[in-house]
mmCIF file of C-alpha atoms in Angstrom:
data_model
loop_
_atom_site.group_PDB
_atom_site.id
_atom_site.type_symbol
_atom_site.label_atom_id
_atom_site.label_comp_id
_atom_site.label_asym_id
_atom_site.label_seq_id
_atom_site.Cartn_x
_atom_site.Cartn_y
_atom_site.Cartn_z
ATOM 1 C CA UNK A 1 9.111 106.156 192.999
ATOM 2 C CA UNK A 2 10.606 109.083 194.863
ATOM 3 C CA UNK A 3 10.744 108.995 198.647
ATOM 4 C CA UNK A 4 11.262 112.264 200.454
ATOM 5 C CA UNK A 5 12.947 112.268 203.840
ATOM 6 C CA UNK A 6 11.036 114.281 206.428
ATOM 7 C CA UNK A 7 12.851 117.535 207.142
ATOM 8 C CA UNK A 8 10.740 118.427 210.176
ATOM 9 C CA UNK A 9 12.438 115.892 212.443
ATOM 10 C CA UNK A 10 14.612 116.602 215.463
ATOM 11 C CA UNK A 11 18.118 117.846 214.615
ATOM 12 C CA UNK A 12 21.009 115.684 215.870
ATOM 13 C CA UNK A 13 24.736 115.673 215.106
ATOM 14 C CA UNK A 14 26.401 112.482 213.958
ATOM 15 C CA UNK A 15 29.955 111.409 214.807
ATOM 16 C CA UNK A 16 31.433 113.417 211.913
ATOM 17 C CA UNK A 17 29.836 116.636 213.120
ATOM 18 C CA UNK A 18 27.312 116.693 210.286
ATOM 19 C CA UNK A 19 23.695 117.501 210.954
ATOM 20 C CA UNK A 20 21.371 114.536 210.731
ATOM 21 C CA UNK A 21 17.607 114.992 210.855
ATOM 22 C CA UNK A 22 15.957 112.126 212.679
ATOM 23 C CA UNK A 23 13.188 111.527 215.160
ATOM 24 C CA UNK A 24 14.182 111.220 218.806
ATOM 25 C CA UNK A 25 12.655 108.421 220.868
ATOM 26 C CA UNK A 26 12.235 108.125 224.624
ATOM 27 C CA UNK A 27 15.413 106.155 225.390
ATOM 28 C CA UNK A 28 17.565 108.734 223.534
ATOM 29 C CA UNK A 29 18.121 106.315 220.662
ATOM 30 C CA UNK A 30 17.573 107.617 217.151
ATOM 31 C CA UNK A 31 14.898 106.165 214.924
ATOM 32 C CA UNK A 32 13.722 106.747 211.381
ATOM 33 C CA UNK A 33 10.961 109.165 210.491
ATOM 34 C CA UNK A 34 7.822 107.734 208.889
ATOM 35 C CA UNK A 35 9.012 108.698 205.407
ATOM 36 C CA UNK A 36 12.438 107.167 206.008
ATOM 37 C CA UNK A 37 10.885 103.954 207.377
ATOM 38 C CA UNK A 38 8.601 103.758 204.338
ATOM 39 C CA UNK A 39 11.689 103.832 202.110
ATOM 40 C CA UNK A 40 13.314 101.055 204.130
ATOM 41 C CA UNK A 41 10.186 98.874 204.074
ATOM 42 C CA UNK A 42 9.526 99.001 200.326
ATOM 43 C CA UNK A 43 8.736 95.645 198.685
ATOM 44 C CA UNK A 44 11.798 93.651 197.650
ATOM 45 C CA UNK A 45 11.304 94.340 193.927
ATOM 46 C CA UNK A 46 10.842 98.099 194.327
ATOM 47 C CA UNK A 47 13.007 100.644 192.596
ATOM 48 C CA UNK A 48 13.290 103.847 194.595
ATOM 49 C CA UNK A 49 15.118 107.114 194.697
ATOM 50 C CA UNK A 50 15.528 108.798 198.076
ATOM 51 C CA UNK A 51 15.803 112.539 197.558
ATOM 52 C CA UNK A 52 16.602 114.734 200.544
ATOM 53 C CA UNK A 53 18.844 117.558 201.652
ATOM 54 C CA UNK A 54 22.400 117.075 202.870
ATOM 55 C CA UNK A 55 22.635 115.587 206.337
ATOM 56 C CA UNK A 56 19.039 114.399 206.408
ATOM 57 C CA UNK A 57 19.822 110.720 206.941
ATOM 58 C CA UNK A 58 19.978 109.218 203.438
ATOM 59 C CA UNK A 59 23.008 107.105 204.349
ATOM 60 C CA UNK A 60 21.228 105.847 207.463
ATOM 61 C CA UNK A 61 18.175 104.971 205.359
ATOM 62 C CA UNK A 62 20.455 103.069 202.985
ATOM 63 C CA UNK A 63 22.006 101.096 205.875
ATOM 64 C CA UNK A 64 18.561 100.302 207.276
ATOM 65 C CA UNK A 65 17.414 99.183 203.823
ATOM 66 C CA UNK A 66 20.353 96.747 203.699
ATOM 67 C CA UNK A 67 19.392 95.412 207.152
ATOM 68 C CA UNK A 68 15.806 95.011 205.960
ATOM 69 C CA UNK A 69 16.868 93.164 202.794
ATOM 70 C CA UNK A 70 19.037 90.780 204.836
ATOM 71 C CA UNK A 71 16.701 90.118 207.753
ATOM 72 C CA UNK A 72 13.170 90.631 206.468
ATOM 73 C CA UNK A 73 13.464 89.789 202.775
ATOM 74 C CA UNK A 74 16.090 87.040 203.247
ATOM 75 C CA UNK A 75 18.319 88.430 200.493
ATOM 76 C CA UNK A 76 21.766 86.861 200.405
ATOM 77 C CA UNK A 77 24.571 89.261 201.344
ATOM 78 C CA UNK A 78 26.396 88.558 198.074
ATOM 79 C CA UNK A 79 23.377 89.886 196.184
ATOM 80 C CA UNK A 80 23.697 93.405 197.604
ATOM 81 C CA UNK A 81 26.076 96.053 196.293
ATOM 82 C CA UNK A 82 26.257 99.476 197.904
ATOM 83 C CA UNK A 83 28.300 102.136 196.126
ATOM 84 C CA UNK A 84 29.343 105.438 197.619
ATOM 85 C CA UNK A 85 31.522 108.350 196.645
ATOM 86 C CA UNK A 86 33.389 108.533 199.958
ATOM 87 C CA UNK A 87 35.173 106.219 202.359
ATOM 88 C CA UNK A 88 33.455 108.055 205.233
ATOM 89 C CA UNK A 89 30.027 107.020 203.944
ATOM 90 C CA UNK A 90 31.236 103.442 203.383
ATOM 91 C CA UNK A 91 32.495 103.390 206.965
ATOM 92 C CA UNK A 92 29.186 104.786 208.257
ATOM 93 C CA UNK A 93 27.199 102.117 206.420
ATOM 94 C CA UNK A 94 29.493 99.328 207.611
ATOM 95 C CA UNK A 95 29.325 100.621 211.191
ATOM 96 C CA UNK A 96 25.518 100.643 210.995
ATOM 97 C CA UNK A 97 25.591 96.995 209.928
ATOM 98 C CA UNK A 98 27.757 95.761 212.821
ATOM 99 C CA UNK A 99 25.971 92.897 214.528
ATOM 100 C CA UNK A 100 23.652 92.165 211.609
ATOM 101 C CA UNK A 101 23.960 88.530 210.550
ATOM 102 C CA UNK A 102 25.899 88.052 207.301
ATOM 103 C CA UNK A 103 26.396 91.805 206.839
ATOM 104 C CA UNK A 104 30.191 91.414 206.532
ATOM 105 C CA UNK A 105 29.595 89.739 203.168
ATOM 106 C CA UNK A 106 27.606 92.654 201.747
ATOM 107 C CA UNK A 107 29.581 94.624 199.171
ATOM 108 C CA UNK A 108 29.855 98.163 200.562
ATOM 109 C CA UNK A 109 32.443 100.000 198.476
ATOM 110 C CA UNK A 110 33.437 103.300 197.003
ATOM 111 C CA UNK A 111 33.138 103.432 193.238
ATOM 112 C CA UNK A 112 36.930 103.252 192.925
ATOM 113 C CA UNK A 113 37.226 100.303 195.296
ATOM 114 C CA UNK A 114 34.553 98.292 193.495
ATOM 115 C CA UNK A 115 36.027 99.086 190.071
ATOM 116 C CA UNK A 116 39.463 98.062 191.360
ATOM 117 C CA UNK A 117 37.963 94.794 192.618
ATOM 118 C CA UNK A 118 36.370 94.119 189.232
ATOM 119 C CA UNK A 119 39.556 94.924 187.337
ATOM 120 C CA UNK A 120 41.834 92.919 189.641
ATOM 121 C CA UNK A 121 39.502 89.918 189.490
ATOM 122 C CA UNK A 122 38.595 89.862 185.807
ATOM 123 C CA UNK A 123 40.980 91.991 183.726
ATOM 124 C CA UNK A 124 43.423 90.105 181.501
ATOM 125 C CA UNK A 125 46.172 92.690 181.962
ATOM 126 C CA UNK A 126 47.513 95.076 184.597
ATOM 127 C CA UNK A 127 47.421 98.281 182.552
ATOM 128 C CA UNK A 128 44.571 99.586 184.713
ATOM 129 C CA UNK A 129 46.889 99.709 187.757
ATOM 130 C CA UNK A 130 48.350 103.025 186.573
ATOM 131 C CA UNK A 131 44.918 104.558 185.887
ATOM 132 C CA UNK A 132 43.301 107.367 187.873
ATOM 133 C CA UNK A 133 39.805 107.153 189.333
ATOM 134 C CA UNK A 134 37.788 108.018 186.235
ATOM 135 C CA UNK A 135 39.943 105.839 183.990
ATOM 136 C CA UNK A 136 39.379 102.855 186.311
ATOM 137 C CA UNK A 137 35.645 103.416 186.131
ATOM 138 C CA UNK A 138 35.848 103.607 182.317
ATOM 139 C CA UNK A 139 37.981 100.459 182.208
ATOM 140 C CA UNK A 140 35.377 98.708 184.387
ATOM 141 C CA UNK A 141 32.605 99.695 181.973
ATOM 142 C CA UNK A 142 34.637 98.253 179.115
ATOM 143 C CA UNK A 143 35.389 95.126 181.146
ATOM 144 C CA UNK A 144 31.685 94.561 181.796
ATOM 145 C CA UNK A 145 31.008 94.718 178.070
ATOM 146 C CA UNK A 146 33.860 92.356 177.145
ATOM 147 C CA UNK A 147 34.184 89.807 179.971
ATOM 148 C CA UNK A 148 31.597 87.098 180.460
ATOM 149 C CA UNK A 149 33.079 86.342 183.907
ATOM 150 C CA UNK A 150 32.707 89.970 185.019
ATOM 151 C CA UNK A 151 29.130 90.087 183.684
ATOM 152 C CA UNK A 152 28.333 86.854 185.490
ATOM 153 C CA UNK A 153 29.698 88.254 188.766
ATOM 154 C CA UNK A 154 27.627 91.428 188.405
ATOM 155 C CA UNK A 155 24.530 89.447 187.394
ATOM 156 C CA UNK A 156 24.488 87.939 190.885
ATOM 157 C CA UNK A 157 23.959 91.429 192.337
ATOM 158 C CA UNK A 158 20.191 91.753 192.688
ATOM 159 C CA UNK A 159 20.155 94.938 194.784
ATOM 160 C CA UNK A 160 22.352 97.895 193.841
ATOM 161 C CA UNK A 161 22.161 100.830 196.220
ATOM 162 C CA UNK A 162 23.930 104.118 195.541
ATOM 163 C CA UNK A 163 24.562 106.583 198.334
ATOM 164 C CA UNK A 164 24.213 110.249 197.354
ATOM 165 C CA UNK A 165 22.555 109.324 194.054
ATOM 166 C CA UNK A 166 21.909 113.003 193.355
ATOM 167 C CA UNK A 167 25.685 113.295 192.707
ATOM 168 C CA UNK A 168 25.640 110.449 190.181
ATOM 169 C CA UNK A 169 26.714 112.031 186.891
ATOM 170 C CA UNK A 170 29.203 111.441 184.104
ATOM 171 C CA UNK A 171 31.306 108.290 184.053
ATOM 172 C CA UNK A 172 29.946 106.970 187.364
ATOM 173 C CA UNK A 173 26.372 107.283 186.077
ATOM 174 C CA UNK A 174 27.463 105.339 182.992
ATOM 175 C CA UNK A 175 29.044 102.714 185.255
ATOM 176 C CA UNK A 176 25.830 102.250 187.251
ATOM 177 C CA UNK A 177 23.896 101.995 183.987
ATOM 178 C CA UNK A 178 26.284 99.255 182.831
ATOM 179 C CA UNK A 179 25.758 97.402 186.118
ATOM 180 C CA UNK A 180 22.000 97.557 185.617
ATOM 181 C CA UNK A 181 22.007 96.455 181.969
#
């Protein structure tokens, strides 16, 4: 399923100075467009891909989807993994979750941070500590294929959300595929 974010919404600037397209409501709060809300409200077992232009609110939709999974679908926070390419997006998602019960236990990480967590928790050696970003991702893929403990940890993740999925190529795409297999 492909969900398209409505590009005819009111333009607003977020705290990083990037354009965000959302619908304005009477009390000057921002709300989701109909298309965005439909993506958030998908059934718990849905697989979706949100495709939209830069600055259109995909990260906000992702944060709202996490809130929905926690509050409406009663998903445990340890069952949700959100991966992003940037610390700024991770911070934005975490900030959006402030005040949501159990949201501090949701895994919201950059690819590098999550791979580092996997390697530090389950690797039998420290060789990975001198690796660059891509090498850590590759080492994590190899770890998932060789470590029952790492596979067991990942198996508990029932909802894997990737911010900026249109940028998911190469080794990071292979990593997500290994998480899903």
